[in-house]
PDB file of C-alpha atoms in Angstrom:
ATOM      1  CA  ARG A   1      32.904  11.472 -62.511  1.00 89.00           C
ATOM      2  CA  THR A   2      29.817  14.014 -62.637  1.00 91.00           C
ATOM      3  CA  GLY A   3      27.172  14.231 -65.551  1.00 92.00           C
ATOM      4  CA  ALA A   4      25.254  16.978 -64.707  1.00 94.00           C
ATOM      5  CA  ASP A   5      22.372  19.294 -66.587  1.00 94.00           C
ATOM      6  CA  GLU A   6      23.771  22.562 -68.295  1.00 94.00           C
ATOM      7  CA  MET A   7      20.634  24.525 -67.132  1.00 93.00           C
ATOM      8  CA  ASN A   8      21.121  22.992 -62.925  1.00 93.00           C
ATOM      9  CA  HIS A   9      21.320  25.548 -60.370  1.00 91.00           C
ATOM     10  CA  LYS A  10      24.337  27.972 -59.633  1.00 89.00           C
ATOM     11  CA  SER A  11      24.444  25.983 -56.064  1.00 90.00           C
ATOM     12  CA  ILE A  12      24.485  23.029 -57.899  1.00 92.00           C
ATOM     13  CA  VAL A  13      27.743  23.968 -59.744  1.00 91.00           C
ATOM     14  CA  ASP A  14      29.324  25.638 -56.970  1.00 91.00           C
ATOM     15  CA  GLY A  15      28.695  22.229 -54.931  1.00 90.00           C
ATOM     16  CA  VAL A  16      29.892  19.852 -57.634  1.00 90.00           C
ATOM     17  CA  LYS A  17      33.248  22.152 -58.510  1.00 90.00           C
ATOM     18  CA  LEU A  18      33.940  21.908 -54.405  1.00 88.00           C
ATOM     19  CA  SER A  19      33.523  18.213 -54.547  1.00 88.00           C
ATOM     20  CA  GLY A  20      36.805  18.296 -56.433  1.00 89.00           C
ATOM     21  CA  ALA A  21      34.786  15.601 -58.926  1.00 90.00           C
ATOM     22  CA  SER A  22      35.260  15.206 -62.730  1.00 92.00           C
ATOM     23  CA  VAL A  23      32.264  17.241 -64.137  1.00 93.00           C
ATOM     24  CA  LYS A  24      31.039  16.577 -68.149  1.00 94.00           C
ATOM     25  CA  VAL A  25      28.062  19.167 -68.470  1.00 95.00           C
ATOM     26  CA  PHE A  26      25.152  17.385 -70.582  1.00 95.00           C
ATOM     27  CA  ARG A  27      22.668  19.643 -72.776  1.00 95.00           C
ATOM     28  CA  HIS A  28      19.556  20.256 -71.181  1.00 95.00           C
ATOM     29  CA  ASN A  29      17.305  17.253 -70.897  1.00 95.00           C
ATOM     30  CA  ASP A  30      19.010  15.902 -74.029  1.00 95.00           C
ATOM     31  CA  VAL A  31      18.921  12.170 -72.831  1.00 95.00           C
ATOM     32  CA  ARG A  32      21.012  11.156 -76.046  1.00 96.00           C
ATOM     33  CA  HIS A  33      23.920  13.363 -75.390  1.00 96.00           C
ATOM     34  CA  LEU A  34      23.744  12.025 -71.444  1.00 96.00           C
ATOM     35  CA  GLU A  35      23.878   8.782 -73.065  1.00 96.00           C
ATOM     36  CA  TYR A  36      26.882   9.860 -75.266  1.00 96.00           C
ATOM     37  CA  LEU A  37      28.944  11.153 -72.568  1.00 95.00           C
ATOM     38  CA  LEU A  38      28.172   8.033 -69.792  1.00 95.00           C
ATOM     39  CA  ARG A  39      29.453   5.645 -72.801  1.00 95.00           C
ATOM     40  CA  LYS A  40      32.217   7.588 -73.661  1.00 94.00           C
ATOM     41  CA  SER A  41      33.017   7.809 -69.906  1.00 94.00           C
ATOM     42  CA  ILE A  42      32.788   4.230 -68.945  1.00 94.00           C
ATOM     43  CA  VAL A  43      34.662   3.171 -72.354  1.00 93.00           C
ATOM     44  CA  GLU A  44      37.671   5.830 -71.859  1.00 92.00           C
ATOM     45  CA  GLY A  45      38.196   5.878 -68.181  1.00 91.00           C
ATOM     46  CA  GLN A  46      39.580   8.282 -66.176  1.00 90.00           C
ATOM     47  CA  SER A  47      41.651  10.585 -68.391  1.00 85.00           C
ATOM     48  CA  ARG A  48      45.145  10.490 -66.849  1.00 86.00           C
ATOM     49  CA  THR A  49      45.420   6.561 -65.895  1.00 88.00           C
ATOM     50  CA  GLY A  50      42.741   5.336 -68.090  1.00 88.00           C
ATOM     51  CA  ARG A  51      41.428   4.054 -65.061  1.00 92.00           C
ATOM     52  CA  PRO A  52      37.272   3.191 -64.836  1.00 93.00           C
ATOM     53  CA  TRP A  53      35.823   5.836 -62.802  1.00 92.00           C
ATOM     54  CA  ARG A  54      34.533   4.458 -58.946  1.00 92.00           C
ATOM     55  CA  LYS A  55      31.161   6.372 -59.416  1.00 93.00           C
ATOM     56  CA  ILE A  56      29.448   8.388 -62.280  1.00 95.00           C
ATOM     57  CA  LEU A  57      27.054  10.558 -60.805  1.00 95.00           C
ATOM     58  CA  ILE A  58      23.907  12.209 -62.641  1.00 96.00           C
ATOM     59  CA  VAL A  59      22.422  15.087 -61.331  1.00 96.00           C
ATOM     60  CA  VAL A  60      19.689  16.852 -62.157  1.00 96.00           C
ATOM     61  CA  GLU A  61      16.890  19.234 -61.040  1.00 96.00           C
ATOM     62  CA  GLY A  62      12.749  18.382 -60.770  1.00 95.00           C
ATOM     63  CA  ILE A  63      11.723  21.750 -62.259  1.00 96.00           C
ATOM     64  CA  TYR A  64      14.539  23.726 -63.458  1.00 95.00           C
ATOM     65  CA  SER A  65      13.869  26.616 -61.867  1.00 91.00           C
ATOM     66  CA  MET A  66      14.687  29.316 -64.629  1.00 92.00           C
ATOM     67  CA  GLU A  67      13.180  27.171 -67.213  1.00 94.00           C
ATOM     68  CA  GLY A  68      10.250  25.987 -65.726  1.00 94.00           C
ATOM     69  CA  GLU A  69      10.687  23.043 -67.319  1.00 95.00           C
ATOM     70  CA  MET A  70      10.659  19.285 -65.513  1.00 96.00           C
ATOM     71  CA  VAL A  71      12.970  16.795 -66.220  1.00 96.00           C
ATOM     72  CA  ARG A  72      12.812  13.705 -68.735  1.00 96.00           C
ATOM     73  CA  LEU A  73      13.496  11.716 -65.373  1.00 96.00           C
ATOM     74  CA  SER A  74      11.890   7.979 -66.169  1.00 95.00           C
ATOM     75  CA  GLU A  75      14.416   8.007 -69.578  1.00 96.00           C
ATOM     76  CA  ILE A  76      16.995   9.204 -67.385  1.00 96.00           C
ATOM     77  CA  VAL A  77      16.887   6.570 -64.482  1.00 96.00           C
ATOM     78  CA  ARG A  78      16.475   4.074 -67.603  1.00 96.00           C
ATOM     79  CA  LEU A  79      20.151   5.110 -68.584  1.00 95.00           C
ATOM     80  CA  LYS A  80      21.168   5.131 -65.148  1.00 95.00           C
ATOM     81  CA  LYS A  81      20.248   1.377 -64.251  1.00 95.00           C
ATOM     82  CA  LYS A  82      21.793   0.729 -68.093  1.00 95.00           C
ATOM     83  CA  TYR A  83      24.857   1.928 -67.347  1.00 95.00           C
ATOM     84  CA  GLY A  84      25.130   1.546 -63.704  1.00 94.00           C
ATOM     85  CA  ALA A  85      25.088   5.363 -62.655  1.00 95.00           C
ATOM     86  CA  TYR A  86      23.913   6.881 -59.436  1.00 96.00           C
ATOM     87  CA  LEU A  87      21.048   9.732 -59.628  1.00 96.00           C
ATOM     88  CA  TYR A  88      21.036  12.546 -57.365  1.00 96.00           C
ATOM     89  CA  LEU A  89      17.576  14.611 -57.756  1.00 97.00           C
ATOM     90  CA  ASP A  90      17.357  18.533 -56.843  1.00 95.00           C
ATOM     91  CA  GLU A  91      13.304  18.685 -55.988  1.00 95.00           C
ATOM     92  CA  ALA A  92      13.353  22.466 -54.541  1.00 93.00           C
ATOM     93  CA  HIS A  93      10.500  23.445 -56.669  1.00 93.00           C
ATOM     94  CA  SER A  94       8.890  20.355 -57.630  1.00 94.00           C
ATOM     95  CA  ILE A  95       8.151  19.147 -54.055  1.00 93.00           C
ATOM     96  CA  GLY A  96       4.948  19.414 -52.742  1.00 92.00           C
ATOM     97  CA  ALA A  97       4.074  21.367 -56.032  1.00 93.00           C
ATOM     98  CA  LEU A  98       3.847  18.507 -58.287  1.00 94.00           C
ATOM     99  CA  GLY A  99       1.999  14.586 -58.676  1.00 92.00           C
ATOM    100  CA  ALA A 100      -1.366  13.637 -57.434  1.00 90.00           C
ATOM    101  CA  THR A 101      -0.754  13.799 -53.715  1.00 91.00           C
ATOM    102  CA  GLY A 102       2.504  17.103 -53.977  1.00 92.00           C
ATOM    103  CA  ARG A 103       5.042  13.974 -53.634  1.00 92.00           C
ATOM    104  CA  GLY A 104       7.235  15.575 -56.510  1.00 93.00           C
ATOM    105  CA  VAL A 105       8.526  14.656 -60.034  1.00 95.00           C
ATOM    106  CA  CYS A 106       8.993  11.130 -59.194  1.00 95.00           C
ATOM    107  CA  GLU A 107       5.377  10.856 -58.530  1.00 95.00           C
ATOM    108  CA  GLN A 108       4.418  13.117 -61.390  1.00 95.00           C
ATOM    109  CA  GLN A 109       6.204  11.137 -64.114  1.00 95.00           C
ATOM    110  CA  GLY A 110       5.651   7.378 -62.235  1.00 94.00           C
ATOM    111  CA  VAL A 111       8.759   6.937 -61.380  1.00 95.00           C
ATOM    112  CA  SER A 112       9.961   4.849 -57.586  1.00 95.00           C
ATOM    113  CA  PRO A 113      11.805   7.290 -55.675  1.00 94.00           C
ATOM    114  CA  ARG A 114      13.743   3.966 -54.894  1.00 94.00           C
ATOM    115  CA  ASP A 115      15.127   4.273 -58.348  1.00 95.00           C
ATOM    116  CA  VAL A 116      16.610   8.001 -57.096  1.00 95.00           C
ATOM    117  CA  ASP A 117      20.124   7.769 -55.320  1.00 96.00           C
ATOM    118  CA  VAL A 118      20.408  10.999 -53.288  1.00 95.00           C
ATOM    119  CA  MET A 119      16.884  13.458 -53.521  1.00 95.00           C
ATOM    120  CA  MET A 120      17.833  16.836 -52.427  1.00 94.00           C
ATOM    121  CA  GLY A 121      14.376  19.283 -51.138  1.00 93.00           C
ATOM    122  CA  THR A 122      13.761  22.444 -49.672  1.00 93.00           C
ATOM    123  CA  PHE A 123      11.429  23.552 -46.808  1.00 93.00           C
ATOM    124  CA  THR A 124      11.369  27.078 -47.846  1.00 91.00           C
ATOM    125  CA  LYS A 125       8.837  26.998 -50.942  1.00 91.00           C
ATOM    126  CA  SER A 126       5.767  24.352 -50.519  1.00 90.00           C
ATOM    127  CA  PHE A 127       6.352  23.885 -46.890  1.00 91.00           C
ATOM    128  CA  GLY A 128       6.548  27.950 -45.943  1.00 90.00           C
ATOM    129  CA  SER A 129       9.561  27.018 -43.130  1.00 92.00           C
ATOM    130  CA  CYS A 130      13.477  27.038 -43.956  1.00 91.00           C
ATOM    131  CA  GLY A 131      15.976  24.499 -44.433  1.00 90.00           C
ATOM    132  CA  GLY A 132      15.879  21.080 -46.272  1.00 91.00           C
ATOM    133  CA  TYR A 133      16.455  17.658 -46.639  1.00 91.00           C
ATOM    134  CA  ILE A 134      18.681  14.881 -48.096  1.00 92.00           C
ATOM    135  CA  ALA A 135      16.466  11.434 -48.326  1.00 94.00           C
ATOM    136  CA  GLY A 136      18.413   8.208 -49.197  1.00 94.00           C
ATOM    137  CA  SER A 137      19.975   5.200 -47.948  1.00 94.00           C
ATOM    138  CA  ALA A 138      20.355   4.836 -44.394  1.00 94.00           C
ATOM    139  CA  ALA A 139      24.051   4.713 -45.002  1.00 94.00           C
ATOM    140  CA  LEU A 140      23.959   8.222 -46.963  1.00 93.00           C
ATOM    141  CA  VAL A 141      22.241  10.233 -44.546  1.00 93.00           C
ATOM    142  CA  ASP A 142      24.262   8.800 -41.603  1.00 93.00           C
ATOM    143  CA  TYR A 143      27.490   9.585 -43.903  1.00 92.00           C
ATOM    144  CA  VAL A 144      26.263  13.291 -44.839  1.00 90.00           C
ATOM    145  CA  ARG A 145      25.620  13.649 -41.127  1.00 89.00           C
ATOM    146  CA  ALA A 146      29.139  12.706 -39.961  1.00 89.00           C
ATOM    147  CA  ALA A 147      30.938  14.038 -43.062  1.00 88.00           C
ATOM    148  CA  SER A 148      29.535  17.406 -44.125  1.00 85.00           C
ATOM    149  CA  PRO A 149      30.468  20.337 -42.759  1.00 84.00           C
ATOM    150  CA  ALA A 150      27.277  21.931 -43.725  1.00 79.00           C
ATOM    151  CA  SER A 151      25.424  19.188 -40.765  1.00 80.00           C
ATOM    152  CA  TYR A 152      28.061  19.196 -38.072  1.00 80.00           C
ATOM    153  CA  HIS A 153      28.230  22.856 -37.979  1.00 84.00           C
ATOM    154  CA  ALA A 154      25.293  23.998 -38.842  1.00 81.00           C
ATOM    155  CA  THR A 155      22.560  24.798 -35.466  1.00 83.00           C
ATOM    156  CA  ALA A 156      19.781  22.766 -34.909  1.00 84.00           C
ATOM    157  CA  MET A 157      16.183  24.006 -37.023  1.00 87.00           C
ATOM    158  CA  SER A 158      14.174  26.063 -34.141  1.00 91.00           C
ATOM    159  CA  PRO A 159      10.951  24.282 -32.945  1.00 93.00           C
ATOM    160  CA  PRO A 160       8.255  26.722 -34.942  1.00 94.00           C
ATOM    161  CA  ALA A 161      10.348  26.266 -37.900  1.00 94.00           C
ATOM    162  CA  ALA A 162      10.215  22.510 -37.202  1.00 94.00           C
ATOM    163  CA  ARG A 163       6.492  22.517 -36.639  1.00 95.00           C
ATOM    164  CA  GLN A 164       5.634  24.451 -39.538  1.00 95.00           C
ATOM    165  CA  ILE A 165       7.051  22.016 -41.725  1.00 94.00           C
ATOM    166  CA  VAL A 166       5.154  19.245 -39.831  1.00 95.00           C
ATOM    167  CA  ALA A 167       1.829  20.973 -40.116  1.00 94.00           C
ATOM    168  CA  SER A 168       2.054  21.789 -44.027  1.00 94.00           C
ATOM    169  CA  LEU A 169       3.227  18.083 -44.587  1.00 92.00           C
ATOM    170  CA  THR A 170      -0.060  16.768 -42.787  1.00 93.00           C
ATOM    171  CA  VAL A 171      -1.990  19.047 -44.717  1.00 93.00           C
ATOM    172  CA  ILE A 172      -0.381  18.067 -48.311  1.00 91.00           C
ATOM    173  CA  SER A 173      -0.771  14.446 -47.578  1.00 88.00           C
ATOM    174  CA  GLY A 174      -4.295  14.593 -46.215  1.00 88.00           C
ATOM    175  CA  ARG A 175      -3.439  13.208 -42.816  1.00 90.00           C
ATOM    176  CA  ASP A 176      -5.001  16.241 -41.091  1.00 88.00           C
ATOM    177  CA  GLY A 177      -8.421  14.367 -42.061  1.00 88.00           C
ATOM    178  CA  SER A 178      -9.222  16.981 -44.610  1.00 89.00           C
ATOM    179  CA  ASP A 179      -9.096  17.500 -48.471  1.00 91.00           C
ATOM    180  CA  ARG A 180      -7.426  20.605 -47.798  1.00 91.00           C
ATOM    181  CA  GLY A 181      -3.951  19.761 -49.463  1.00 91.00           C
ATOM    182  CA  GLY A 182      -5.485  17.816 -52.114  1.00 92.00           C
ATOM    183  CA  GLU A 183      -7.715  21.012 -53.355  1.00 94.00           C
ATOM    184  CA  LYS A 184      -4.315  23.327 -52.982  1.00 94.00           C
ATOM    185  CA  LEU A 185      -2.529  20.786 -55.140  1.00 95.00           C
ATOM    186  CA  ALA A 186      -5.512  20.739 -57.580  1.00 95.00           C
ATOM    187  CA  ARG A 187      -5.656  24.692 -57.444  1.00 96.00           C
ATOM    188  CA  LEU A 188      -2.119  25.234 -58.030  1.00 96.00           C
ATOM    189  CA  ARG A 189      -2.226  22.856 -61.527  1.00 96.00           C
ATOM    190  CA  GLN A 190      -5.718  24.702 -62.830  1.00 96.00           C
ATOM    191  CA  ASN A 191      -3.925  28.534 -61.947  1.00 96.00           C
ATOM    192  CA  ALA A 192      -0.204  27.457 -63.620  1.00 96.00           C
ATOM    193  CA  ASN A 193      -2.253  25.927 -66.618  1.00 96.00           C
ATOM    194  CA  TYR A 194      -4.332  28.866 -66.758  1.00 96.00           C
ATOM    195  CA  PHE A 195      -1.964  31.224 -66.274  1.00 96.00           C
ATOM    196  CA  ARG A 196       0.647  29.479 -69.014  1.00 96.00           C
ATOM    197  CA  ALA A 197      -1.876  29.540 -71.659  1.00 94.00           C
ATOM    198  CA  GLU A 198      -3.349  32.660 -71.562  1.00 95.00           C
ATOM    199  CA  LEU A 199       0.257  34.439 -71.633  1.00 95.00           C
ATOM    200  CA  MET A 200       0.812  32.128 -74.821  1.00 94.00           C
ATOM    201  CA  ARG A 201      -2.883  32.950 -76.212  1.00 93.00           C
ATOM    202  CA  ARG A 202      -1.513  36.785 -76.242  1.00 93.00           C
ATOM    203  CA  GLY A 203       2.352  36.355 -78.014  1.00 93.00           C
ATOM    204  CA  PHE A 204       4.462  35.779 -75.339  1.00 95.00           C
ATOM    205  CA  HIS A 205       7.341  33.479 -75.607  1.00 95.00           C
ATOM    206  CA  VAL A 206       6.669  31.326 -72.548  1.00 95.00           C
ATOM    207  CA  LEU A 207       8.856  28.674 -71.438  1.00 94.00           C
ATOM    208  CA  GLY A 208       8.153  25.252 -69.176  1.00 94.00           C
ATOM    209  CA  ASP A 209       5.446  22.317 -68.671  1.00 94.00           C
ATOM    210  CA  MET A 210       2.049  22.114 -68.228  1.00 93.00           C
ATOM    211  CA  ASP A 211       1.570  21.911 -64.325  1.00 94.00           C
ATOM    212  CA  SER A 212       4.743  23.351 -63.682  1.00 95.00           C
ATOM    213  CA  PRO A 213       4.206  26.465 -61.132  1.00 95.00           C
ATOM    214  CA  VAL A 214       7.406  28.009 -62.481  1.00 95.00           C
ATOM    215  CA  VAL A 215       6.709  30.575 -65.318  1.00 96.00           C
ATOM    216  CA  PRO A 216       8.851  32.036 -67.506  1.00 96.00           C
ATOM    217  CA  ILE A 217       8.625  34.713 -69.889  1.00 96.00           C
ATOM    218  CA  MET A 218      11.132  35.753 -72.018  1.00 95.00           C
ATOM    219  CA  CYS A 219      11.927  39.220 -72.426  1.00 94.00           C
ATOM    220  CA  TYR A 220      15.632  38.807 -73.562  1.00 94.00           C
ATOM    221  CA  TYR A 221      16.882  42.466 -73.702  1.00 92.00           C
ATOM    222  CA  ALA A 222      18.505  42.856 -70.563  1.00 92.00           C
ATOM    223  CA  ALA A 223      18.016  46.581 -70.827  1.00 92.00           C
ATOM    224  CA  LYS A 224      13.771  45.869 -70.941  1.00 94.00           C
ATOM    225  CA  ILE A 225      14.049  44.477 -67.348  1.00 94.00           C
ATOM    226  CA  PRO A 226      14.000  48.219 -65.778  1.00 93.00           C
ATOM    227  CA  ALA A 227      11.188  49.098 -67.827  1.00 94.00           C
ATOM    228  CA  LEU A 228       9.082  46.102 -67.300  1.00 95.00           C
ATOM    229  CA  SER A 229       9.955  45.918 -63.582  1.00 94.00           C
ATOM    230  CA  ARG A 230       8.898  49.675 -63.255  1.00 95.00           C
ATOM    231  CA  MET A 231       5.524  49.665 -64.760  1.00 95.00           C
ATOM    232  CA  CYS A 232       4.597  46.412 -62.959  1.00 94.00           C
ATOM    233  CA  LEU A 233       5.164  48.216 -59.878  1.00 94.00           C
ATOM    234  CA  GLU A 234       3.506  51.520 -60.769  1.00 95.00           C
ATOM    235  CA  ARG A 235       0.728  48.797 -61.655  1.00 95.00           C
ATOM    236  CA  ASN A 236       0.994  46.906 -58.050  1.00 95.00           C
ATOM    237  CA  LEU A 237       2.078  43.914 -59.414  1.00 94.00           C
ATOM    238  CA  ALA A 238       5.078  42.558 -58.071  1.00 91.00           C
ATOM    239  CA  VAL A 239       7.390  40.594 -60.502  1.00 92.00           C
ATOM    240  CA  VAL A 240      10.637  38.666 -60.670  1.00 93.00           C
ATOM    241  CA  LEU A 241      12.923  40.188 -63.454  1.00 94.00           C
ATOM    242  CA  VAL A 242      16.019  38.026 -64.069  1.00 93.00           C
ATOM    243  CA  GLY A 243      18.967  38.705 -66.236  1.00 91.00           C
ATOM    244  CA  PHE A 244      22.767  38.356 -66.638  1.00 89.00           C
ATOM    245  CA  PRO A 245      24.663  36.400 -64.857  1.00 86.00           C
ATOM    246  CA  ALA A 246      21.843  34.563 -63.745  1.00 86.00           C
ATOM    247  CA  THR A 247      20.921  33.975 -67.544  1.00 88.00           C
ATOM    248  CA  ALA A 248      23.094  34.109 -70.548  1.00 88.00           C
ATOM    249  CA  LEU A 249      23.322  37.893 -71.642  1.00 88.00           C
ATOM    250  CA  CYS A 250      20.564  37.984 -74.239  1.00 91.00           C
ATOM    251  CA  LEU A 251      18.129  35.116 -72.506  1.00 94.00           C
ATOM    252  CA  SER A 252      16.513  38.100 -69.729  1.00 94.00           C
ATOM    253  CA  ARG A 253      13.239  36.965 -68.689  1.00 95.00           C
ATOM    254  CA  MET A 254      10.399  37.631 -66.004  1.00 95.00           C
ATOM    255  CA  ARG A 255       9.996  35.072 -63.680  1.00 94.00           C
ATOM    256  CA  ILE A 256       6.457  34.104 -62.280  1.00 94.00           C
ATOM    257  CA  CYS A 257       6.147  31.811 -59.268  1.00 94.00           C
ATOM    258  CA  ILE A 258       2.232  30.892 -59.147  1.00 95.00           C
ATOM    259  CA  SER A 259       0.654  29.422 -55.879  1.00 94.00           C
ATOM    260  CA  ALA A 260      -2.376  28.104 -55.108  1.00 94.00           C
ATOM    261  CA  SER A 261      -3.702  30.925 -52.766  1.00 93.00           C
ATOM    262  CA  HIS A 262      -3.819  32.957 -56.281  1.00 94.00           C
ATOM    263  CA  THR A 263      -7.293  33.946 -57.149  1.00 95.00           C
ATOM    264  CA  ARG A 264      -8.785  33.686 -60.677  1.00 95.00           C
ATOM    265  CA  GLU A 265      -9.532  37.235 -60.744  1.00 96.00           C
ATOM    266  CA  GLU A 266      -5.813  37.702 -59.485  1.00 96.00           C
ATOM    267  CA  LEU A 267      -4.366  36.116 -62.304  1.00 96.00           C
ATOM    268  CA  GLU A 268      -7.037  37.344 -64.802  1.00 96.00           C
ATOM    269  CA  ASN A 269      -5.730  40.699 -63.587  1.00 96.00           C
ATOM    270  CA  ALA A 270      -1.792  39.865 -63.711  1.00 96.00           C
ATOM    271  CA  VAL A 271      -2.476  38.729 -67.628  1.00 96.00           C
ATOM    272  CA  GLU A 272      -4.159  42.075 -68.615  1.00 96.00           C
ATOM    273  CA  ILE A 273      -1.542  43.927 -66.433  1.00 96.00           C
ATOM    274  CA  ILE A 274       1.274  41.644 -68.787  1.00 96.00           C
ATOM    275  CA  ASP A 275      -0.640  42.060 -72.215  1.00 96.00           C
ATOM    276  CA  GLU A 276      -0.310  45.848 -71.747  1.00 95.00           C
ATOM    277  CA  ILE A 277       3.243  46.371 -70.558  1.00 95.00           C
ATOM    278  CA  GLY A 278       4.353  43.958 -73.286  1.00 94.00           C
ATOM    279  CA  ASP A 279       2.906  45.877 -75.885  1.00 94.00           C
ATOM    280  CA  ARG A 280       4.824  48.714 -74.524  1.00 94.00           C
ATOM    281  CA  CYS A 281       7.918  47.052 -74.046  1.00 93.00           C
ATOM    282  CA  MET A 282       7.521  45.061 -77.166  1.00 93.00           C
ATOM    283  CA  ILE A 283       8.046  41.479 -75.809  1.00 94.00           C
ATOM    284  CA  LYS A 284       5.745  39.646 -77.548  1.00 93.00           C
ATOM    285  CA  TYR A 285       7.617  37.791 -80.027  1.00 91.00           C
ATOM    286  CA  VAL A 286       5.128  35.387 -81.144  1.00 87.00           C
ATOM    287  CA  GLY A 287       2.641  35.973 -84.395  1.00 77.00           C
ATOM    288  CA  GLU A 288      -1.406  35.600 -83.204  1.00 71.00           C
ATOM    289  CA  ARG A 289      -1.550  32.584 -85.526  1.00 67.00           C
ATOM    290  CA  LYS A 290       1.580  30.718 -83.746  1.00 72.00           C
ATOM    291  CA  ALA A 291       0.454  31.792 -80.129  1.00 69.00           C
ATOM    292  CA  ALA A 292      -2.909  30.419 -80.801  1.00 66.00           C
ATOM    293  CA  ARG A 293      -1.764  27.034 -82.047  1.00 71.00           C
ATOM    294  CA  LEU A 294       0.841  27.199 -79.031  1.00 65.00           C
ATOM    295  CA  ALA A 295      -1.695  27.470 -76.802  1.00 64.00           C
ATOM    296  CA  THR A 296      -4.040  25.306 -77.672  1.00 68.00           C
ATOM    297  CA  ASP A 297      -1.321  22.197 -78.064  1.00 65.00           C
ATOM    298  CA  GLU A 298      -0.406  23.490 -74.758  1.00 60.00           C
ATOM    299  CA  VAL A 299      -3.997  22.575 -73.072  1.00 58.00           C
ATOM    300  CA  GLY A 300      -4.231  19.346 -75.218  1.00 57.00           C
ATOM    301  CA  GLY A 301      -0.706  17.909 -74.689  1.00 57.00           C
ATOM    302  CA  ASN A 302       1.346  18.442 -77.561  1.00 54.00           C
ATOM    303  CA  ARG A 303       3.764  20.801 -76.937  1.00 53.00           C
ATOM    304  CA  ASP A 304       6.159  22.146 -79.912  1.00 47.00           C
ATOM    305  CA  THR A 305       9.252  21.514 -78.300  1.00 39.00           C
ATOM    306  CA  ARG A 306      11.030  24.184 -79.899  1.00 40.00           C
ATOM    307  CA  LEU A 307       9.940  26.623 -77.590  1.00 45.00           C
ATOM    308  CA  VAL A 308      10.375  24.372 -74.306  1.00 47.00           C
ATOM    309  CA  SER A 309      13.690  25.486 -73.364  1.00 52.00           C
ATOM    310  CA  SER A 310      15.653  28.976 -74.213  1.00 55.00           C
ATOM    311  CA  LYS A 311      18.631  26.924 -75.023  1.00 53.00           C
ATOM    312  CA  SER A 312      16.710  25.938 -78.015  1.00 43.00           C
ATOM    313  CA  ILE A 313      16.452  30.040 -79.244  1.00 44.00           C
TER     314      ILE A 313
END
């Protein structure tokens, strides 16, 4: 049986369906609901026979791509150990971006990678290459190599792409003998936190957690997407607008991914442009007093959880 977060990426949703496993979806980052489903699965067993499930797998993401929110990993690991489940962690957006040395959400939240049974990540974001990886026990990796069509039907990664990944890992880890990796990670956190706090201060409903480089700005109405995109493009600002079916019908949003290479001047300019367009398109949904309080709480680490996820609306 698989227990999957309701905000998992579509690729995870399709993968779980294709696996043939029985699926139970728990509310986004809701550890209590997950525990309820785990207990119910153990007590009731399989629906037709009542036999115990051979394995129960929890599937989550490090940073949810449309929410900008980190998984509550330490609490989920505690549940996994308590009920003898397995844990699959998708680190597509968190590896190379979170943690003091870029090792992802495990390092960010002080969780040992050994407590995660399957760790998946991509080399296309933080590493600027192509492909991805599956990390786990030697038995798991050998099985994936031998039994996965995506492995034995795929062509080998090209030498330039592999070299790009190795070079990126060398810089991020500091093995090149410089501080470039640490400086980039620190700059990424500063950029993301500044950008998020400024937008919140100006009255936008911004999702996600501090230190997350994924910054979703809610615009809600799909009819606003063309105008927002066109106005940003006219001002030489490239943004990604996301609507149905990637989101719920009335939960459209502007998703911005922050980079360490963004300068403070570029971010300030982007904030001013989005601020102007936000007034014209009327997508500032938070009052001035509440916006100032939320921005202050955000920087101080006292987040109002009612505005963390679009599912809370």
